[in-house]
PDB file of C-alpha atoms in Angstrom:
ATOM      1  CA  UNK A 422      -0.058  -0.174  -0.139  1.00  0.00           C
ATOM      2  CA  UNK A 423       1.531   3.209  -1.022  1.00  0.00           C
ATOM      3  CA  UNK A 424       1.914   5.603   1.965  1.00  0.00           C
ATOM      4  CA  UNK A 425       0.747   8.970   0.893  1.00  0.00           C
ATOM      5  CA  UNK A 426       1.134  11.011   4.239  1.00  0.00           C
ATOM      6  CA  UNK A 427       5.232  11.178   3.366  1.00  0.00           C
ATOM      7  CA  UNK A 428       6.360   9.586   6.524  1.00  0.00           C
ATOM      8  CA  UNK A 429       8.572   7.173   4.863  1.00  0.00           C
ATOM      9  CA  UNK A 430      10.580   9.875   3.383  1.00  0.00           C
ATOM     10  CA  UNK A 431      10.898  12.222   6.761  1.00  0.00           C
ATOM     11  CA  UNK A 432      14.465  11.478   7.599  1.00  0.00           C
ATOM     12  CA  UNK A 433      15.677  11.500   4.954  1.00  0.00           C
ATOM     13  CA  UNK A 434      13.931  14.816   3.632  1.00  0.00           C
ATOM     14  CA  UNK A 435      15.005  16.664   6.696  1.00  0.00           C
ATOM     15  CA  UNK A 436      18.489  15.303   6.567  1.00  0.00           C
ATOM     16  CA  UNK A 437      18.635  16.467   2.470  1.00  0.00           C
ATOM     17  CA  UNK A 438      17.130  19.669   3.160  1.00  0.00           C
ATOM     18  CA  UNK A 439      19.300  20.857   6.554  1.00  0.00           C
ATOM     19  CA  UNK A 440      22.663  19.852   4.412  1.00  0.00           C
ATOM     20  CA  UNK A 441      21.019  22.092   1.313  1.00  0.00           C
ATOM     21  CA  UNK A 442      20.504  25.350   3.454  1.00  0.00           C
ATOM     22  CA  UNK A 443      23.908  24.357   5.096  1.00  0.00           C
ATOM     23  CA  UNK A 444      25.269  25.122   1.554  1.00  0.00           C
ATOM     24  CA  UNK A 445      23.400  28.171   0.975  1.00  0.00           C
ATOM     25  CA  UNK A 446      24.201  30.010   4.065  1.00  0.00           C
ATOM     26  CA  UNK A 447      28.064  29.212   3.431  1.00  0.00           C
ATOM     27  CA  UNK A 448      27.959  30.518  -0.131  1.00  0.00           C
ATOM     28  CA  UNK A 449      26.172  33.852   1.421  1.00  0.00           C
ATOM     29  CA  UNK A 450      29.391  34.567   3.724  1.00  0.00           C
ATOM     30  CA  UNK A 451      31.490  34.166   0.825  1.00  0.00           C
ATOM     31  CA  UNK A 452      30.240  35.509  -2.729  1.00  0.00           C
ATOM     32  CA  UNK A 453      29.057  39.539  -1.500  1.00  0.00           C
ATOM     33  CA  UNK A 454      32.665  39.798  -0.371  1.00  0.00           C
ATOM     34  CA  UNK A 455      34.315  38.414  -3.033  1.00  0.00           C
ATOM     35  CA  UNK A 456      32.156  41.152  -4.935  1.00  0.00           C
ATOM     36  CA  UNK A 457      32.976  43.649  -2.539  1.00  0.00           C
ATOM     37  CA  UNK A 458      36.750  43.171  -2.608  1.00  0.00           C
ATOM     38  CA  UNK A 459      36.865  42.016  -6.880  1.00  0.00           C
ATOM     39  CA  UNK A 460      34.413  45.018  -7.790  1.00  0.00           C
ATOM     40  CA  UNK A 461      33.810  47.383  -5.183  1.00  0.00           C
ATOM     41  CA  UNK A 462      30.830  48.232  -2.803  1.00  0.00           C
ATOM     42  CA  UNK A 463      28.800  50.340  -5.160  1.00  0.00           C
ATOM     43  CA  UNK A 464      28.854  47.318  -7.131  1.00  0.00           C
ATOM     44  CA  UNK A 465      27.859  44.839  -4.421  1.00  0.00           C
ATOM     45  CA  UNK A 466      25.210  47.796  -3.369  1.00  0.00           C
ATOM     46  CA  UNK A 467      23.697  47.664  -7.134  1.00  0.00           C
ATOM     47  CA  UNK A 468      24.253  43.432  -6.714  1.00  0.00           C
ATOM     48  CA  UNK A 469      22.045  43.864  -3.535  1.00  0.00           C
ATOM     49  CA  UNK A 470      19.664  46.240  -4.368  1.00  0.00           C
ATOM     50  CA  UNK A 471      18.405  44.234  -7.225  1.00  0.00           C
ATOM     51  CA  UNK A 472      18.295  40.783  -4.839  1.00  0.00           C
ATOM     52  CA  UNK A 473      15.558  43.179  -2.756  1.00  0.00           C
ATOM     53  CA  UNK A 474      13.457  44.171  -5.804  1.00  0.00           C
ATOM     54  CA  UNK A 475      13.184  40.204  -6.290  1.00  0.00           C
ATOM     55  CA  UNK A 476      12.463  39.767  -2.774  1.00  0.00           C
ATOM     56  CA  UNK A 477       9.299  42.334  -3.365  1.00  0.00           C
ATOM     57  CA  UNK A 478       8.096  40.514  -6.616  1.00  0.00           C
ATOM     58  CA  UNK A 479       8.362  37.211  -5.328  1.00  0.00           C
ATOM     59  CA  UNK A 480       5.338  38.311  -3.346  1.00  0.00           C
ATOM     60  CA  UNK A 481       3.596  37.909  -6.506  1.00  0.00           C
ATOM     61  CA  UNK A 482       3.562  34.608  -6.131  1.00  0.00           C
ATOM     62  CA  UNK A 483       0.365  35.388  -4.170  1.00  0.00           C
ATOM     63  CA  UNK A 484       0.862  32.027  -2.265  1.00  0.00           C
ATOM     64  CA  UNK A 485      -0.495  29.543  -5.577  1.00  0.00           C
ATOM     65  CA  UNK A 486       2.418  27.109  -5.185  1.00  0.00           C
ATOM     66  CA  UNK A 487       1.713  26.475  -1.496  1.00  0.00           C
ATOM     67  CA  UNK A 488      -2.092  25.634  -2.690  1.00  0.00           C
ATOM     68  CA  UNK A 489      -0.926  23.759  -5.406  1.00  0.00           C
ATOM     69  CA  UNK A 490       1.038  21.675  -2.961  1.00  0.00           C
ATOM     70  CA  UNK A 491      -1.069  20.954  -1.014  1.00  0.00           C
ATOM     71  CA  UNK A 492      -4.230  20.645  -3.835  1.00  0.00           C
ATOM     72  CA  UNK A 493      -1.220  17.731  -5.658  1.00  0.00           C
ATOM     73  CA  UNK A 494      -0.941  15.984  -1.692  1.00  0.00           C
ATOM     74  CA  UNK A 495      -4.880  15.670  -1.169  1.00  0.00           C
ATOM     75  CA  UNK A 496      -5.707  14.436  -4.981  1.00  0.00           C
ATOM     76  CA  UNK A 497      -2.999  12.207  -4.837  1.00  0.00           C
ATOM     77  CA  UNK A 498      -3.942  10.390  -1.664  1.00  0.00           C
ATOM     78  CA  UNK A 499      -7.945  10.618  -3.030  1.00  0.00           C
ATOM     79  CA  UNK A 500      -6.493   9.162  -6.414  1.00  0.00           C
ATOM     80  CA  UNK A 501      -8.161  11.825  -7.793  1.00  0.00           C
ATOM     81  CA  UNK A 502      -5.435  12.398 -10.615  1.00  0.00           C
ATOM     82  CA  UNK A 503      -8.045  14.439 -13.140  1.00  0.00           C
ATOM     83  CA  UNK A 504      -8.520  17.112 -10.576  1.00  0.00           C
ATOM     84  CA  UNK A 505      -4.574  16.727  -9.809  1.00  0.00           C
ATOM     85  CA  UNK A 506      -4.258  17.183 -13.192  1.00  0.00           C
ATOM     86  CA  UNK A 507      -6.611  20.313 -14.042  1.00  0.00           C
ATOM     87  CA  UNK A 508      -4.792  22.225 -10.765  1.00  0.00           C
ATOM     88  CA  UNK A 509      -1.884  22.122 -12.274  1.00  0.00           C
ATOM     89  CA  UNK A 510      -2.845  23.052 -15.829  1.00  0.00           C
ATOM     90  CA  UNK A 511      -4.440  26.004 -13.920  1.00  0.00           C
ATOM     91  CA  UNK A 512      -1.598  27.341 -12.149  1.00  0.00           C
ATOM     92  CA  UNK A 513       0.677  26.859 -15.358  1.00  0.00           C
ATOM     93  CA  UNK A 514      -1.532  29.311 -17.241  1.00  0.00           C
ATOM     94  CA  UNK A 515      -1.265  31.452 -14.443  1.00  0.00           C
ATOM     95  CA  UNK A 516       2.405  31.374 -13.222  1.00  0.00           C
ATOM     96  CA  UNK A 517       2.865  32.025 -17.065  1.00  0.00           C
ATOM     97  CA  UNK A 518       1.239  35.229 -17.098  1.00  0.00           C
ATOM     98  CA  UNK A 519       3.300  36.447 -13.770  1.00  0.00           C
ATOM     99  CA  UNK A 520       6.448  35.500 -15.539  1.00  0.00           C
ATOM    100  CA  UNK A 521       5.241  37.121 -18.864  1.00  0.00           C
ATOM    101  CA  UNK A 522       4.548  40.638 -16.075  1.00  0.00           C
ATOM    102  CA  UNK A 523       7.609  40.440 -14.299  1.00  0.00           C
ATOM    103  CA  UNK A 524       9.737  39.830 -17.622  1.00  0.00           C
ATOM    104  CA  UNK A 525       7.897  42.840 -18.526  1.00  0.00           C
ATOM    105  CA  UNK A 526       9.128  44.932 -15.542  1.00  0.00           C
ATOM    106  CA  UNK A 527      12.691  43.395 -16.013  1.00  0.00           C
ATOM    107  CA  UNK A 528      12.823  45.260 -19.450  1.00  0.00           C
ATOM    108  CA  UNK A 529      10.384  48.615 -18.616  1.00  0.00           C
ATOM    109  CA  UNK A 530      11.231  49.707 -15.040  1.00  0.00           C
ATOM    110  CA  UNK A 531      15.573  48.637 -15.613  1.00  0.00           C
ATOM    111  CA  UNK A 532      16.273  52.411 -16.372  1.00  0.00           C
ATOM    112  CA  UNK A 533      14.120  53.820 -13.651  1.00  0.00           C
ATOM    113  CA  UNK A 534      15.452  51.481 -11.380  1.00  0.00           C
ATOM    114  CA  UNK A 535      19.272  52.401 -11.912  1.00  0.00           C
ATOM    115  CA  UNK A 536      18.454  56.335 -11.888  1.00  0.00           C
ATOM    116  CA  UNK A 537      16.668  55.538  -8.464  1.00  0.00           C
ATOM    117  CA  UNK A 538      19.291  53.589  -7.444  1.00  0.00           C
ATOM    118  CA  UNK A 539      22.187  56.512  -8.508  1.00  0.00           C
ATOM    119  CA  UNK A 540      25.044  54.480 -10.233  1.00  0.00           C
ATOM    120  CA  UNK A 541      27.860  56.130 -10.379  1.00  0.00           C
ATOM    121  CA  UNK A 542      31.534  55.875 -10.836  1.00  0.00           C
ATOM    122  CA  UNK A 543      33.292  52.710 -12.674  1.00  0.00           C
ATOM    123  CA  UNK A 544      29.630  50.896 -13.026  1.00  0.00           C
ATOM    124  CA  UNK A 545      27.958  52.684 -15.859  1.00  0.00           C
ATOM    125  CA  UNK A 546      23.952  52.466 -16.509  1.00  0.00           C
ATOM    126  CA  UNK A 547      23.901  50.057 -19.074  1.00  0.00           C
ATOM    127  CA  UNK A 548      25.869  47.769 -17.255  1.00  0.00           C
ATOM    128  CA  UNK A 549      24.050  48.176 -14.582  1.00  0.00           C
ATOM    129  CA  UNK A 550      20.390  48.067 -16.319  1.00  0.00           C
ATOM    130  CA  UNK A 551      21.860  44.857 -17.886  1.00  0.00           C
ATOM    131  CA  UNK A 552      22.593  43.750 -14.580  1.00  0.00           C
ATOM    132  CA  UNK A 553      18.849  44.357 -13.036  1.00  0.00           C
ATOM    133  CA  UNK A 554      16.966  42.681 -16.096  1.00  0.00           C
ATOM    134  CA  UNK A 555      18.990  39.628 -15.630  1.00  0.00           C
ATOM    135  CA  UNK A 556      18.247  39.008 -12.593  1.00  0.00           C
ATOM    136  CA  UNK A 557      14.765  40.251 -12.920  1.00  0.00           C
ATOM    137  CA  UNK A 558      14.598  37.739 -15.904  1.00  0.00           C
ATOM    138  CA  UNK A 559      15.665  34.905 -13.744  1.00  0.00           C
ATOM    139  CA  UNK A 560      12.962  35.008 -11.537  1.00  0.00           C
ATOM    140  CA  UNK A 561      10.419  35.330 -14.082  1.00  0.00           C
ATOM    141  CA  UNK A 562      11.980  32.177 -15.118  1.00  0.00           C
ATOM    142  CA  UNK A 563      11.505  30.376 -11.769  1.00  0.00           C
ATOM    143  CA  UNK A 564       8.145  31.471 -11.547  1.00  0.00           C
ATOM    144  CA  UNK A 565       7.237  29.830 -14.360  1.00  0.00           C
ATOM    145  CA  UNK A 566       8.547  26.582 -12.997  1.00  0.00           C
ATOM    146  CA  UNK A 567       6.711  27.200 -10.081  1.00  0.00           C
ATOM    147  CA  UNK A 568       4.067  23.798 -10.517  1.00  0.00           C
ATOM    148  CA  UNK A 569       7.337  21.805 -10.978  1.00  0.00           C
ATOM    149  CA  UNK A 570       7.960  22.609  -7.066  1.00  0.00           C
ATOM    150  CA  UNK A 571       4.713  22.341  -6.074  1.00  0.00           C
ATOM    151  CA  UNK A 572       4.285  18.849  -8.141  1.00  0.00           C
ATOM    152  CA  UNK A 573       7.702  18.067  -5.672  1.00  0.00           C
ATOM    153  CA  UNK A 574       6.727  18.887  -2.966  1.00  0.00           C
ATOM    154  CA  UNK A 575       2.467  17.649  -2.930  1.00  0.00           C
ATOM    155  CA  UNK A 576       4.567  14.379  -3.514  1.00  0.00           C
ATOM    156  CA  UNK A 577       6.729  14.956  -0.347  1.00  0.00           C
ATOM    157  CA  UNK A 578      10.197  15.250  -2.371  1.00  0.00           C
ATOM    158  CA  UNK A 579      11.551  17.464  -0.295  1.00  0.00           C
ATOM    159  CA  UNK A 580      15.164  15.944  -0.846  1.00  0.00           C
ATOM    160  CA  UNK A 581      14.947  16.192  -4.614  1.00  0.00           C
ATOM    161  CA  UNK A 582      13.795  19.855  -3.808  1.00  0.00           C
ATOM    162  CA  UNK A 583      15.880  20.744  -1.956  1.00  0.00           C
ATOM    163  CA  UNK A 584      18.762  19.515  -2.934  1.00  0.00           C
ATOM    164  CA  UNK A 585      18.369  20.660  -6.120  1.00  0.00           C
ATOM    165  CA  UNK A 586      17.997  23.952  -4.707  1.00  0.00           C
ATOM    166  CA  UNK A 587      21.407  23.759  -2.752  1.00  0.00           C
ATOM    167  CA  UNK A 588      23.221  21.809  -5.647  1.00  0.00           C
ATOM    168  CA  UNK A 589      22.323  24.778  -8.206  1.00  0.00           C
ATOM    169  CA  UNK A 590      23.606  27.712  -5.370  1.00  0.00           C
ATOM    170  CA  UNK A 591      26.609  25.507  -5.179  1.00  0.00           C
ATOM    171  CA  UNK A 592      27.113  25.423  -8.762  1.00  0.00           C
ATOM    172  CA  UNK A 593      26.357  28.898  -8.952  1.00  0.00           C
ATOM    173  CA  UNK A 594      28.372  30.051  -6.197  1.00  0.00           C
ATOM    174  CA  UNK A 595      31.403  28.402  -7.548  1.00  0.00           C
ATOM    175  CA  UNK A 596      30.885  29.639 -11.278  1.00  0.00           C
ATOM    176  CA  UNK A 597      30.358  33.235  -9.542  1.00  0.00           C
ATOM    177  CA  UNK A 598      33.382  33.046  -7.648  1.00  0.00           C
ATOM    178  CA  UNK A 599      35.668  31.496 -10.781  1.00  0.00           C
ATOM    179  CA  UNK A 600      34.100  34.224 -12.553  1.00  0.00           C
ATOM    180  CA  UNK A 601      35.559  36.676 -10.243  1.00  0.00           C
ATOM    181  CA  UNK A 602      38.961  35.133 -10.083  1.00  0.00           C
ATOM    182  CA  UNK A 603      39.147  35.424 -13.616  1.00  0.00           C
ATOM    183  CA  UNK A 604      38.700  39.464 -13.459  1.00  0.00           C
ATOM    184  CA  UNK A 605      35.145  39.488 -15.166  1.00  0.00           C
ATOM    185  CA  UNK A 606      32.426  42.120 -14.265  1.00  0.00           C
ATOM    186  CA  UNK A 607      29.167  42.251 -12.295  1.00  0.00           C
ATOM    187  CA  UNK A 608      26.921  41.722 -16.129  1.00  0.00           C
ATOM    188  CA  UNK A 609      28.874  38.603 -16.119  1.00  0.00           C
ATOM    189  CA  UNK A 610      27.672  37.564 -12.437  1.00  0.00           C
ATOM    190  CA  UNK A 611      23.835  38.648 -13.730  1.00  0.00           C
ATOM    191  CA  UNK A 612      24.457  36.331 -16.807  1.00  0.00           C
ATOM    192  CA  UNK A 613      25.461  33.546 -14.714  1.00  0.00           C
ATOM    193  CA  UNK A 614      22.144  33.655 -12.507  1.00  0.00           C
ATOM    194  CA  UNK A 615      20.551  33.944 -15.510  1.00  0.00           C
ATOM    195  CA  UNK A 616      21.786  30.701 -17.189  1.00  0.00           C
ATOM    196  CA  UNK A 617      21.942  29.086 -13.827  1.00  0.00           C
ATOM    197  CA  UNK A 618      17.788  29.609 -13.307  1.00  0.00           C
ATOM    198  CA  UNK A 619      17.215  28.291 -17.131  1.00  0.00           C
ATOM    199  CA  UNK A 620      19.139  25.194 -16.168  1.00  0.00           C
ATOM    200  CA  UNK A 621      17.501  24.424 -13.258  1.00  0.00           C
ATOM    201  CA  UNK A 622      14.125  25.011 -14.142  1.00  0.00           C
ATOM    202  CA  UNK A 623      14.456  22.557 -16.968  1.00  0.00           C
ATOM    203  CA  UNK A 624      15.986  19.696 -14.828  1.00  0.00           C
ATOM    204  CA  UNK A 625      12.525  20.699 -12.521  1.00  0.00           C
ATOM    205  CA  UNK A 626      10.017  20.899 -15.373  1.00  0.00           C
ATOM    206  CA  UNK A 627      11.782  17.208 -16.104  1.00  0.00           C
ATOM    207  CA  UNK A 628      12.104  15.466 -13.129  1.00  0.00           C
ATOM    208  CA  UNK A 629       8.633  16.494 -11.876  1.00  0.00           C
TER     209      UNK A 629
END
């Protein structure tokens, strides 16, 4: 008999989650310091501001992913896969619209954001706009694959979900450290974030 409660996966999910979060915490202490040392405090300030914008824009999720996780778990336990599929399809359409809106925000408000941030010195406005747009576009990609994450959590596969989170964060940190040591600028770090988000999204969709 299939255990829909996920109790049999509890220990593995817990261990993988803590390990993944440990990697995230470690990279959070390393990368910002390297950006500051290699590219300057102003560049680090712009980088942090872009991620603050990402945090605010994540509010546009409206908890839809969490609701879908519950719907997946509930309908799976009831063997109602037709309703499960309808829920996933509805959220895919919703998140696609949200992702397109966020992509529009990235391109339309990039210049306004950079002007508001008061970029000056070595970091010119065009590079700063590119950084903002790439980071916000990475959020748009993550929004679109929200149903894949919800499916994994709805099936109680937190080991896979958080394992992927930790893996991609570590790979991104390694790429960014390598780029910094090779003397590349902040725009290259933004490209690394964007390409990593696409790679991560493809893997999550395939697994889901």
